[in-house]
Coordinates of C-alpha atoms in Angstrom, one line a residue:
Chain A
M30 CA -56.8 -3.3 54.7
L31 CA -59.1 -0.3 55.1
G32 CA -56.7 1.7 53.1
K33 CA -56.7 -0.8 50.3
L34 CA -60.5 -1.1 50.3
F35 CA -60.7 2.7 50.2
K36 CA -58.2 2.9 47.3
Y37 CA -60.1 0.6 45.1
E38 CA -63.5 2.0 46.0
W39 CA -62.2 5.5 45.3
K40 CA -60.8 4.4 41.9
S41 CA -64.1 3.0 40.8
V42 CA -66.3 5.8 42.1
S43 CA -64.2 8.6 40.7
R44 CA -64.6 7.2 37.3
I45 CA -68.3 8.1 37.4
G46 CA -68.0 10.9 39.9
G47 CA -65.4 12.7 37.8
L48 CA -67.6 12.2 34.7
L49 CA -70.5 13.8 36.5
L50 CA -68.5 16.7 37.6
L51 CA -67.2 17.2 34.1
I52 CA -70.7 17.2 32.8
A53 CA -71.7 19.7 35.5
G54 CA -68.8 21.9 34.5
G55 CA -69.8 21.7 30.9
I56 CA -73.4 22.6 31.7
T57 CA -72.3 25.5 33.8
I58 CA -70.1 26.9 31.1
L59 CA -72.9 26.4 28.5
G60 CA -75.3 28.1 30.8
M61 CA -73.1 31.0 31.5
I62 CA -72.4 31.6 27.8
T63 CA -76.1 31.4 27.0
V64 CA -76.9 33.9 29.7
R65 CA -74.3 36.3 28.6
L66 CA -75.1 36.1 25.0
S67 CA -78.8 36.4 25.5
F68 CA -79.3 38.8 28.3
G69 CA -76.0 40.5 28.9
H70 CA -77.0 44.0 28.0
V71 CA -80.8 43.8 28.4
M72 CA -81.1 42.5 32.0
M73 CA -80.9 45.8 33.7
D74 CA -83.6 47.4 31.6
E75 CA -86.6 46.6 33.8
D76 CA -89.1 48.9 32.2
S77 CA -89.4 47.7 28.6
A78 CA -91.4 44.8 27.4
M79 CA -88.1 43.2 26.3
G80 CA -86.8 43.5 29.8
A81 CA -89.8 41.6 31.2
L82 CA -89.6 38.9 28.6
T83 CA -85.9 38.4 29.2
A84 CA -86.5 38.3 32.9
V85 CA -89.0 35.5 32.4
L86 CA -86.7 33.6 30.1
G87 CA -83.9 34.2 32.6
V88 CA -85.9 32.6 35.4
M89 CA -86.8 29.6 33.1
G90 CA -83.2 29.2 32.1
F91 CA -82.3 29.2 35.8
M92 CA -84.9 26.5 36.6
I93 CA -83.6 24.3 33.7
F94 CA -80.1 24.8 35.0
C95 CA -81.2 23.9 38.6
L96 CA -82.9 20.8 37.2
C97 CA -79.7 19.7 35.5
L98 CA -77.7 20.2 38.7
A99 CA -80.3 18.4 40.8
S100 CA -80.2 15.4 38.4
I101 CA -76.4 15.2 38.8
S102 CA -76.8 15.3 42.6
Y103 CA -79.3 12.6 42.5
G104 CA -77.2 10.8 39.9
I105 CA -74.3 10.4 42.2
F106 CA -76.5 9.2 44.9
I107 CA -78.3 6.6 42.7
Y108 CA -74.9 5.5 41.3
L109 CA -73.5 5.0 44.8
G110 CA -76.6 3.0 45.8
V111 CA -76.5 0.8 42.8
R112 CA -72.8 0.3 43.1
F113 CA -73.2 -0.7 46.7
Y114 CA -75.9 -3.2 45.9
K115 CA -73.9 -4.7 43.0
T116 CA -70.6 -5.0 44.9
M117 CA -72.0 -6.2 48.1
Y118 CA -75.0 -8.3 47.2
G119 CA -74.7 -9.1 43.5
D120 CA -72.4 -11.6 41.9
E121 CA -69.4 -9.3 42.8
G122 CA -70.4 -9.9 46.4
Y123 CA -68.8 -13.3 46.2
L124 CA -65.5 -11.6 45.6
T125 CA -66.2 -8.8 48.2
H126 CA -67.2 -11.0 51.0
T127 CA -64.4 -13.5 50.7
L128 CA -61.7 -10.8 51.0
P129 CA -59.7 -11.1 54.2
V130 CA -61.3 -8.0 55.7
T131 CA -63.8 -7.3 58.5
N132 CA -67.3 -6.0 57.8
H133 CA -66.4 -2.8 59.6
Q134 CA -63.6 -2.2 57.1
L135 CA -65.8 -3.0 54.2
L136 CA -68.6 -0.7 55.2
L137 CA -66.4 2.1 56.4
S138 CA -64.4 2.2 53.2
K139 CA -67.5 2.5 51.2
I140 CA -69.1 5.1 53.4
L141 CA -66.0 7.2 53.4
V142 CA -65.7 7.3 49.7
G143 CA -69.4 7.8 49.2
G144 CA -69.5 10.6 51.7
I145 CA -66.4 12.4 50.2
W146 CA -67.8 12.2 46.8
S147 CA -71.3 13.5 47.8
I148 CA -69.6 16.4 49.4
L149 CA -67.5 17.1 46.3
V150 CA -70.6 16.9 44.2
A151 CA -72.5 19.2 46.5
L152 CA -69.7 21.8 46.6
T153 CA -69.4 21.7 42.8
M154 CA -73.2 22.2 42.5
A155 CA -72.9 25.2 44.8
L156 CA -70.1 26.6 42.8
A157 CA -71.9 26.0 39.6
M158 CA -75.0 27.8 41.0
L159 CA -72.9 30.7 42.1
L160 CA -71.2 31.0 38.7
F161 CA -74.4 30.8 36.9
V162 CA -76.2 33.4 39.0
A163 CA -73.2 35.6 38.9
S164 CA -73.3 35.6 35.1
F165 CA -76.7 37.3 35.2
A166 CA -75.1 40.2 37.1
G167 CA -73.1 42.8 35.3
T168 CA -74.1 44.8 32.3
A169 CA -71.6 44.0 29.6
T170 CA -70.7 41.1 27.4
I171 CA -68.1 38.4 28.4
A172 CA -65.5 40.1 26.2
D173 CA -64.8 43.0 28.6
G174 CA -64.7 40.7 31.6
S175 CA -67.1 42.7 33.8
W176 CA -69.3 39.6 34.5
W177 CA -66.5 38.7 36.7
V178 CA -67.2 41.9 38.6
G179 CA -70.7 40.6 39.2
F180 CA -69.3 37.3 40.5
A181 CA -67.1 39.1 42.9
D182 CA -70.1 41.1 44.1
V183 CA -71.9 37.9 45.0
W184 CA -68.9 36.6 47.0
R185 CA -68.6 39.9 48.8
G186 CA -72.2 39.8 49.7
I187 CA -71.8 36.4 51.3
F188 CA -68.8 37.5 53.3
E189 CA -70.5 40.6 54.5
T190 CA -73.5 38.7 55.7
F191 CA -71.3 36.4 57.6
A192 CA -69.2 39.2 59.1
D193 CA -72.3 41.1 60.2
M194 CA -73.6 38.1 62.2
D195 CA -73.2 38.2 65.9
A196 CA -71.1 35.6 67.8
G197 CA -74.0 33.3 68.4
S198 CA -75.0 33.2 64.8
K199 CA -71.4 32.8 63.7
A200 CA -71.1 29.8 65.9
R201 CA -74.3 28.4 64.6
A202 CA -73.1 28.9 61.0
V203 CA -69.9 27.0 61.7
I204 CA -71.9 24.2 63.3
V205 CA -74.1 24.2 60.2
L206 CA -71.1 23.8 58.0
L207 CA -69.6 21.0 60.1
L208 CA -72.9 19.2 60.2
F209 CA -73.2 19.5 56.5
L210 CA -70.0 17.6 56.1
L211 CA -70.8 15.0 58.7
T212 CA -74.3 14.4 57.5
A213 CA -73.0 13.7 54.0
F214 CA -71.5 10.5 55.5
A215 CA -74.5 9.8 57.6
S216 CA -76.8 10.0 54.6
I217 CA -74.6 7.6 52.7
A218 CA -74.7 5.3 55.8
G219 CA -78.5 5.6 55.7
L220 CA -78.6 4.7 52.0
Y221 CA -76.3 1.7 52.4
G222 CA -78.1 0.6 55.6
S223 CA -81.4 0.6 53.8
I224 CA -80.0 -1.3 50.8
T225 CA -78.6 -3.9 53.3
M226 CA -82.0 -4.2 55.0
G227 CA -83.4 -5.3 51.6
Q228 CA -81.2 -8.4 52.1
L229 CA -83.4 -9.6 54.9
F230 CA -86.1 -10.5 52.5
K231 CA -86.1 -13.7 50.4
K232 CA -87.3 -12.2 47.2
H233 CA -87.2 -8.9 45.3
R234 CA -84.3 -7.7 47.4
G235 CA -83.6 -4.8 45.1
L236 CA -87.2 -3.5 45.4
M237 CA -87.2 -4.0 49.1
A238 CA -84.0 -2.1 49.4
I239 CA -85.6 0.9 47.7
I240 CA -88.7 0.6 49.9
C241 CA -86.6 0.4 53.0
Y242 CA -84.8 3.6 51.9
F243 CA -88.0 5.5 51.6
V244 CA -89.1 4.2 55.0
Y245 CA -85.7 5.4 56.3
L246 CA -86.3 8.9 54.7
F247 CA -89.7 9.1 56.2
V248 CA -88.5 8.2 59.7
V249 CA -85.8 10.8 59.5
W250 CA -88.2 13.4 58.3
L251 CA -90.8 12.5 60.9
I252 CA -88.4 12.7 63.8
G253 CA -86.9 15.9 62.5
F254 CA -90.4 17.4 62.0
V255 CA -91.6 16.6 65.4
G256 CA -88.4 17.6 67.0
G257 CA -88.4 20.8 65.1
I258 CA -91.9 21.8 66.2
F259 CA -90.9 20.9 69.8
M260 CA -87.8 23.0 69.6
S261 CA -89.6 26.0 68.0
I262 CA -92.2 26.0 70.7
N263 CA -89.5 25.8 73.3
L264 CA -87.5 28.6 71.8
A265 CA -90.5 30.9 71.3
L266 CA -91.5 30.4 74.9
L267 CA -88.2 30.6 76.6
S268 CA -86.1 33.2 74.8
D269 CA -86.4 36.5 72.9
E270 CA -84.6 35.0 70.0
S271 CA -86.5 36.6 67.1
D272 CA -83.8 36.6 64.5
V273 CA -85.3 34.7 61.6
L274 CA -82.0 33.5 60.3
T275 CA -81.1 32.0 63.7
S276 CA -84.3 30.1 64.1
Y277 CA -84.0 28.7 60.6
M278 CA -80.5 27.5 61.4
D279 CA -81.8 25.9 64.6
T280 CA -84.4 24.0 62.8
Y281 CA -81.9 23.0 60.2
I282 CA -79.5 21.9 62.9
I283 CA -82.0 19.7 64.5
G284 CA -82.8 18.0 61.2
Q285 CA -79.2 17.4 60.6
V286 CA -78.6 15.9 64.0
V287 CA -81.4 13.5 63.4
I288 CA -79.7 12.4 60.2
L289 CA -76.4 12.0 62.0
I290 CA -78.0 9.8 64.7
M291 CA -79.9 7.8 62.2
G292 CA -76.7 7.4 60.1
V293 CA -75.0 5.8 63.1
V294 CA -78.0 3.6 63.7
M295 CA -78.1 2.5 60.1
Y296 CA -74.4 1.8 60.1
F297 CA -74.7 -0.7 62.9
V298 CA -77.8 -2.2 61.3
A299 CA -75.9 -2.8 58.1
H300 CA -73.0 -4.3 60.1
Y301 CA -75.2 -6.6 62.0
I302 CA -77.0 -7.9 58.9
N303 CA -73.7 -8.5 57.2
E304 CA -72.2 -10.3 60.2
Q305 CA -75.2 -12.5 61.1
K306 CA -77.8 -12.5 58.4
L307 CA -75.8 -12.5 55.2
N308 CA -77.3 -14.9 52.6
M309 CA -75.9 -14.3 49.2
E310 CA -78.1 -14.6 46.1
Chain B
M23 CA -53.2 -36.4 26.4
A24 CA -54.5 -37.9 29.7
W25 CA -54.0 -41.6 30.0
E26 CA -57.0 -43.9 29.3
L27 CA -57.8 -45.3 32.7
D28 CA -60.6 -47.4 34.0
S29 CA -62.5 -45.9 36.8
D30 CA -63.9 -49.2 38.0
R31 CA -60.6 -50.4 39.3
P32 CA -58.1 -48.7 41.6
I33 CA -56.2 -46.2 39.5
Y34 CA -52.9 -46.7 41.2
A35 CA -52.8 -50.4 40.1
Q36 CA -53.4 -49.3 36.5
L37 CA -50.7 -46.7 36.7
V38 CA -48.3 -49.4 38.0
E39 CA -49.1 -51.5 34.9
R40 CA -48.7 -48.5 32.6
I41 CA -45.3 -47.5 34.0
Q42 CA -44.1 -51.1 34.0
M43 CA -44.9 -51.3 30.3
Q44 CA -43.1 -48.1 29.7
I45 CA -40.0 -49.3 31.5
V46 CA -39.8 -52.8 30.0
S47 CA -40.4 -51.5 26.5
G48 CA -37.4 -49.2 26.9
M49 CA -39.2 -45.9 27.0
Y50 CA -37.4 -45.3 30.3
P51 CA -34.1 -47.2 29.9
P52 CA -32.3 -49.0 32.8
G53 CA -30.7 -46.5 35.1
G54 CA -32.6 -43.7 33.4
K55 CA -34.3 -40.9 35.2
L56 CA -38.1 -40.9 35.7
P57 CA -40.3 -37.7 35.7
S58 CA -41.3 -36.5 39.1
V59 CA -44.6 -37.6 40.6
R60 CA -46.1 -34.2 40.0
E61 CA -45.1 -34.1 36.3
L62 CA -46.3 -37.6 35.6
A63 CA -49.5 -37.1 37.5
A64 CA -50.2 -34.0 35.4
L65 CA -49.4 -35.9 32.2
A66 CA -51.7 -38.7 33.2
A67 CA -54.3 -36.3 34.6
V68 CA -54.5 -38.2 37.9
N69 CA -54.2 -37.3 41.5
P70 CA -50.5 -36.9 42.6
N71 CA -51.2 -39.0 45.7
T72 CA -52.4 -41.8 43.5
M73 CA -49.2 -41.5 41.3
Q74 CA -47.2 -41.5 44.5
K75 CA -48.8 -44.8 45.6
A76 CA -48.0 -46.3 42.2
F77 CA -44.4 -45.2 42.5
A78 CA -44.2 -46.7 46.0
E79 CA -45.5 -50.0 44.6
L80 CA -42.9 -50.0 41.8
E81 CA -40.2 -49.2 44.3
R82 CA -41.3 -52.2 46.4
S83 CA -41.0 -54.5 43.4
G84 CA -37.6 -53.1 42.8
L85 CA -38.2 -51.7 39.4
I86 CA -37.7 -48.2 40.6
V87 CA -34.9 -46.9 42.8
T88 CA -35.0 -43.7 44.8
Q89 CA -31.7 -41.9 45.2
R90 CA -31.5 -39.0 47.5
T91 CA -29.6 -36.7 45.2
N92 CA -30.7 -38.0 41.8
G93 CA -34.4 -38.6 42.4
R94 CA -36.1 -41.6 41.0
L95 CA -34.3 -43.9 38.5
V96 CA -35.2 -47.1 36.7
T97 CA -33.3 -50.0 38.2
E98 CA -30.0 -51.0 36.5
D99 CA -30.9 -54.7 37.2
E100 CA -31.5 -55.7 33.6
A101 CA -32.3 -59.2 34.6
L102 CA -35.2 -58.0 36.7
I103 CA -36.5 -55.9 33.8
K104 CA -36.2 -58.9 31.5
Q105 CA -38.0 -61.1 34.1
I106 CA -40.9 -58.7 34.3
R107 CA -41.0 -58.3 30.5
Q108 CA -41.2 -62.1 30.2
G109 CA -43.8 -62.3 32.9
L110 CA -46.0 -59.7 31.1
A111 CA -45.6 -61.5 27.8
E112 CA -46.6 -64.8 29.4
E113 CA -49.7 -63.1 30.8
H114 CA -50.7 -61.7 27.4
V115 CA -50.1 -65.1 25.8
K116 CA -52.2 -67.0 28.4
E117 CA -55.0 -64.5 27.9
F118 CA -54.7 -64.9 24.1
F119 CA -54.8 -68.7 24.3
N120 CA -57.8 -68.6 26.6
K121 CA -59.7 -66.4 24.3
M122 CA -58.8 -68.4 21.2
K123 CA -59.9 -71.7 23.0
E124 CA -63.2 -70.0 23.8
L125 CA -63.6 -69.5 20.1
G126 CA -63.0 -73.2 19.6
F127 CA -59.6 -73.4 18.2
T128 CA -57.2 -76.2 19.0
G129 CA -53.6 -75.6 20.1
G130 CA -52.2 -76.6 16.7
E131 CA -54.7 -74.3 14.8
I132 CA -53.7 -71.4 17.1
V133 CA -50.0 -71.8 16.2
E134 CA -50.9 -71.9 12.5
I135 CA -52.9 -68.7 12.7
I136 CA -50.0 -67.0 14.5
R137 CA -47.6 -68.1 11.8
E138 CA -49.8 -66.7 9.1
N139 CA -50.2 -63.4 10.9
Q140 CA -46.5 -63.1 11.6
A141 CA -45.7 -63.6 7.9
S142 CA -48.1 -60.8 6.9
E143 CA -46.7 -58.5 9.6
E144 CA -43.2 -58.7 8.2
Chain C
M28 CA -51.5 -31.5 63.1
N29 CA -52.8 -33.0 59.9
E30 CA -56.4 -31.8 60.1
L31 CA -57.2 -28.8 57.9
I32 CA -60.9 -28.5 58.4
E33 CA -62.8 -29.5 61.6
I34 CA -66.5 -29.4 61.3
V35 CA -68.6 -30.2 64.4
G36 CA -72.3 -30.5 64.6
L37 CA -72.8 -28.0 61.7
T38 CA -76.4 -27.1 61.1
K39 CA -78.0 -24.4 59.0
S40 CA -81.7 -24.0 59.2
Y41 CA -83.9 -21.1 57.9
D42 CA -86.9 -22.1 60.0
E43 CA -88.3 -25.3 61.5
R44 CA -89.1 -26.9 58.2
S45 CA -86.2 -25.8 56.0
V46 CA -82.9 -27.3 57.2
A47 CA -80.2 -26.9 54.6
V48 CA -77.4 -28.6 56.5
N49 CA -78.2 -31.0 59.2
N50 CA -75.7 -31.8 62.0
I51 CA -72.6 -32.5 60.0
T52 CA -69.4 -33.6 61.7
L53 CA -66.4 -34.1 59.5
T54 CA -62.7 -33.7 59.6
L55 CA -60.7 -33.1 56.4
P56 CA -56.9 -33.6 56.3
K57 CA -54.3 -31.6 54.5
G58 CA -52.8 -32.7 51.2
K59 CA -55.9 -34.2 49.7
I60 CA -58.1 -33.5 46.7
V61 CA -61.6 -34.1 47.9
G62 CA -64.8 -34.3 45.8
L63 CA -68.0 -32.8 47.3
L64 CA -70.8 -34.7 45.6
G65 CA -74.5 -34.7 46.0
P66 CA -77.7 -33.9 44.1
N67 CA -79.3 -30.4 44.0
G68 CA -80.6 -29.4 47.4
S69 CA -78.2 -31.7 49.2
G70 CA -76.7 -28.9 51.1
K71 CA -73.4 -28.7 49.2
T72 CA -73.7 -25.1 48.3
T73 CA -74.8 -24.2 51.8
L74 CA -71.7 -26.0 53.2
I75 CA -69.4 -24.2 50.8
K76 CA -70.9 -20.8 51.7
M77 CA -70.3 -21.5 55.4
L78 CA -66.7 -22.5 54.7
N79 CA -66.2 -19.2 53.0
G80 CA -67.9 -17.0 55.5
L81 CA -70.8 -16.2 53.2
L82 CA -73.3 -17.7 55.6
K83 CA -73.4 -18.0 59.3
P84 CA -74.2 -21.5 60.8
T85 CA -77.3 -21.9 63.0
R86 CA -75.5 -24.3 65.2
G87 CA -72.1 -26.1 65.4
S88 CA -68.7 -24.8 64.2
I89 CA -66.2 -24.9 61.5
K90 CA -62.5 -24.4 62.0
I91 CA -59.9 -24.1 59.3
N92 CA -56.4 -24.7 60.6
G93 CA -57.7 -24.3 64.1
R94 CA -59.3 -20.9 63.5
F95 CA -63.0 -20.0 63.3
I96 CA -64.3 -18.5 60.1
G97 CA -63.2 -14.9 59.7
P98 CA -60.8 -12.6 57.9
E99 CA -57.9 -14.8 59.0
T100 CA -59.3 -17.9 57.4
K101 CA -60.4 -15.9 54.4
A102 CA -56.8 -14.9 53.9
R103 CA -55.9 -18.7 53.6
V104 CA -58.9 -19.9 51.6
A105 CA -59.0 -19.5 47.8
Y106 CA -62.6 -19.7 46.6
L107 CA -63.7 -20.2 43.0
P108 CA -67.5 -19.6 42.9
D109 CA -69.7 -21.1 40.2
R110 CA -70.3 -17.7 38.6
N111 CA -68.5 -14.8 37.1
C112 CA -67.8 -12.4 40.0
L113 CA -65.2 -10.1 38.6
P114 CA -66.1 -6.6 37.6
E115 CA -66.8 -6.2 33.9
Y116 CA -65.2 -2.8 33.4
R117 CA -61.9 -3.8 34.9
T118 CA -59.0 -5.3 33.0
V119 CA -57.3 -8.7 33.7
S120 CA -54.1 -7.0 34.9
E121 CA -56.1 -4.8 37.2
M122 CA -57.6 -7.9 38.9
V123 CA -54.1 -9.4 39.1
A124 CA -53.0 -6.3 41.0
Y125 CA -56.1 -6.4 43.1
F126 CA -55.5 -10.0 44.2
G127 CA -51.9 -9.3 44.8
D128 CA -52.9 -6.3 47.0
F129 CA -55.4 -8.2 49.2
Y130 CA -53.9 -11.7 49.3
E131 CA -50.4 -12.1 50.7
D132 CA -50.2 -15.6 49.3
F133 CA -50.9 -14.5 45.7
E134 CA -48.1 -15.3 43.3
K135 CA -48.2 -12.7 40.6
T136 CA -45.6 -14.2 38.3
R137 CA -47.4 -17.5 38.2
A138 CA -50.6 -15.8 37.3
L139 CA -49.0 -13.9 34.5
E140 CA -47.3 -17.0 33.2
M141 CA -50.5 -18.9 33.1
L142 CA -52.3 -16.1 31.4
Q143 CA -49.6 -15.9 28.8
S144 CA -49.7 -19.7 28.2
L145 CA -53.3 -19.2 27.3
N146 CA -52.6 -16.2 25.1
I147 CA -54.8 -13.9 27.2
D148 CA -53.7 -10.3 26.9
P149 CA -53.7 -8.9 30.4
G150 CA -54.8 -5.5 29.1
T151 CA -58.2 -6.8 28.0
K152 CA -61.4 -5.8 29.9
F153 CA -63.5 -8.6 31.3
K154 CA -66.5 -7.5 29.3
T155 CA -64.8 -8.3 26.1
L156 CA -63.7 -11.8 27.1
S157 CA -65.7 -14.9 26.2
K158 CA -67.5 -16.8 28.9
G159 CA -65.0 -19.7 28.8
T160 CA -62.0 -17.3 29.0
K161 CA -63.5 -15.4 31.9
E162 CA -63.8 -18.7 33.8
K163 CA -60.2 -19.6 33.0
V164 CA -59.0 -16.2 34.3
Q165 CA -60.9 -16.6 37.5
L166 CA -59.4 -20.1 37.9
I167 CA -55.9 -18.7 37.3
L168 CA -56.4 -16.0 39.9
V169 CA -57.6 -18.5 42.4
M170 CA -54.9 -21.1 41.7
S171 CA -52.1 -18.6 41.8
R172 CA -52.7 -18.3 45.5
K173 CA -50.7 -20.5 47.8
A174 CA -53.7 -21.1 50.0
D175 CA -54.3 -23.8 52.7
L176 CA -57.7 -24.6 51.2
Y177 CA -59.0 -24.3 47.7
V178 CA -62.8 -24.5 47.3
L179 CA -63.8 -24.9 43.7
D180 CA -67.5 -24.8 43.0
E181 CA -68.3 -26.6 39.7
P182 CA -65.0 -25.7 38.0
I183 CA -65.6 -27.7 34.9
A184 CA -69.3 -27.4 34.3
G185 CA -70.2 -25.8 31.0
V186 CA -66.7 -25.9 29.8
D187 CA -65.3 -27.4 26.6
P188 CA -63.1 -30.6 26.9
A189 CA -59.9 -28.8 26.1
A190 CA -60.5 -26.3 28.8
R191 CA -61.6 -29.0 31.2
D192 CA -58.2 -30.8 30.6
Y193 CA -56.4 -27.5 31.3
I194 CA -58.4 -26.9 34.5
L195 CA -57.7 -30.4 35.8
R196 CA -54.0 -30.2 34.9
T197 CA -53.8 -26.8 36.6
I198 CA -55.3 -28.3 39.8
I199 CA -52.9 -31.2 39.7
N200 CA -49.9 -29.0 39.0
N201 CA -50.8 -26.8 41.8
Y202 CA -51.0 -29.6 44.3
N203 CA -49.2 -29.0 47.5
P204 CA -49.2 -31.5 50.4
E205 CA -49.9 -28.8 52.9
A206 CA -53.1 -27.8 51.2
T207 CA -56.4 -29.4 50.4
V208 CA -58.6 -28.9 47.4
L209 CA -62.4 -29.3 47.7
I210 CA -64.2 -29.7 44.4
S211 CA -67.9 -29.5 44.4
T212 CA -69.3 -31.0 41.2
H213 CA -72.0 -33.1 39.6
L214 CA -69.7 -34.2 36.7
I215 CA -68.1 -37.0 38.7
G216 CA -66.9 -39.1 35.9
D217 CA -64.8 -36.4 34.4
I218 CA -63.1 -35.7 37.7
E219 CA -62.7 -38.8 39.7
Q220 CA -59.3 -39.7 38.5
V221 CA -58.1 -36.6 40.2
L222 CA -59.8 -37.2 43.5
D223 CA -58.3 -38.8 46.7
E224 CA -61.5 -38.8 48.7
V225 CA -65.2 -38.1 48.3
I226 CA -67.9 -36.6 50.4
F227 CA -71.5 -37.6 49.5
M228 CA -74.2 -35.4 50.8
R229 CA -77.9 -35.9 50.8
Y230 CA -80.8 -34.0 52.4
G231 CA -78.3 -31.8 54.2
Q232 CA -76.6 -34.7 55.8
L233 CA -73.3 -36.5 55.4
A234 CA -74.1 -39.7 53.6
L235 CA -70.6 -40.9 53.1
Y236 CA -67.0 -39.8 53.5
T237 CA -64.4 -42.2 52.2
S238 CA -61.4 -42.6 49.9
V239 CA -61.9 -43.2 46.2
D240 CA -59.8 -46.3 46.2
N241 CA -62.0 -47.7 48.9
I242 CA -65.1 -47.5 46.7
R243 CA -63.3 -49.0 43.7
E244 CA -61.8 -51.9 45.7
K245 CA -64.8 -52.6 47.9
Y246 CA -67.6 -52.2 45.3
G247 CA -65.6 -52.7 42.1
K248 CA -67.2 -49.6 40.7
S249 CA -66.2 -46.2 39.7
V250 CA -67.3 -43.4 42.0
D251 CA -69.6 -42.2 39.3
A252 CA -71.3 -45.6 39.0
Y253 CA -71.5 -46.0 42.8
F254 CA -73.0 -42.5 43.2
R255 CA -75.7 -43.2 40.7
E256 CA -76.6 -46.4 42.6
V257 CA -76.7 -44.6 46.0
F258 CA -78.7 -41.7 44.7
A259 CA -81.0 -43.4 42.3
C260 CA -84.4 -41.8 42.6

């Protein structure tokens, strides 16, 4: 049953998810072309007034690009939230909740699909960023292909940074990556759990769902913040660890662990409410 | 399409009457096959259990016979059918006479009215 | 065992003052078409939700075929809610596949036959169908299941007479002595010819549970007329 639920959830979400990724791809290509056409041969000339102007425009273009990407990232999140609400607690909920499945299967299938898609979107955003930034590098037009050289440079830079890290930092980096994947699911669980909490209220359940979500975000931030301060003080006192990158990663890791734990908590909250407190309409 | 039935009285009794009429009038000939309970219930737009009850009643009166292989058939006992037909006719006539007497007609006047109507019918 | 539904001491209360269903004990047999009748606020909807696992009782129990409400009972109960609950962007054939996927007792060929007899093109999306057609499709999907219990919530409300005939005929044709159909409605007159038994509910309680013939023979009235008498304001 879980497989079937997953299949149908995946079908529905990919319609919109795929569309968003396509849009992201389109924006990236558009951005890259714009950059190459506008700045290709002028970028490296820092001294002239033209150089300064193009630098400013370049930064603006970059910010607009980031805005677009951010919208798409939020877009998938909002879509997942709205879809969860509609399929679980809207009219469609009458269909959903009379399927011969357990609440665990229902929630898990949705969290799995939501998590995978948010990872896909995040990876695509990262790739888009990379491509866009890389298109600034290089000094020639697209025609002779040397923008690709700039792109390769960026990749090489990343790999070198990683290779240069010591064992401890490498381990941390791997953990960061793993956490990134896991917290995608935890964040979705947090979203779905908050929406479910909205069902505890008699009226304005949609509004309460949104409010609960912000409360959830605040709680996560608060715990992470306090924990982070605590950890930083601890580390500063107890070790000689002065590598900035490492301490950033540590703070990040703490925040992510909080999200993970909260994700599990919210999952069980959502399950409990669906089992015991469900009251459709 | 659905049969006109009166909700104030038990439906199954009305179904019995209806099917009796259909049999004596020849719609379902002697020895002929009857539709299944489900089919007739759907046609009449009534509950199949109610139709089943009507069939059971008709079976008891001998008008319908159930054969294991052939399903439900109208009886071949033509005398019985004739008897029921006669019985129904007499009921209608009694009712007619009662109504006419209520209007104040005498027996002789009633027969005269019948004769006139019969002539115009044919 | 001829009992399909065993309800014992069923109560649903939201707080001390608001009790939607109040201590109902009732056993429904197999092979009957039962009407669930009562004015608004009588607890009909709450009872239906509890039968379908959409609401948890406060006290008491419901068993369907000896099982408590859960995924196993949901696999054997076919529910037609009083609203359109199928996704708008999906096509009819996608929903036929969906039902077939989740419900073992779903008979795909029957569903397709019924759709064809109504000239409904399975390739159409729900959002392009008229309200009446959407309802018919939902009914077809529900009635194409060979379930133990069919729960139909207001199946003929807001539907034209031809469609109403079609719906009643479908219910009759679908009849199976191992299953029970529970029809909740306020349009008693249109449906009483199809009913075996009726449940009257009032103020969350069971006011009456009896056979339809009993009412007609004992009181010489139709169920509709008797209901009006009992529930006159």
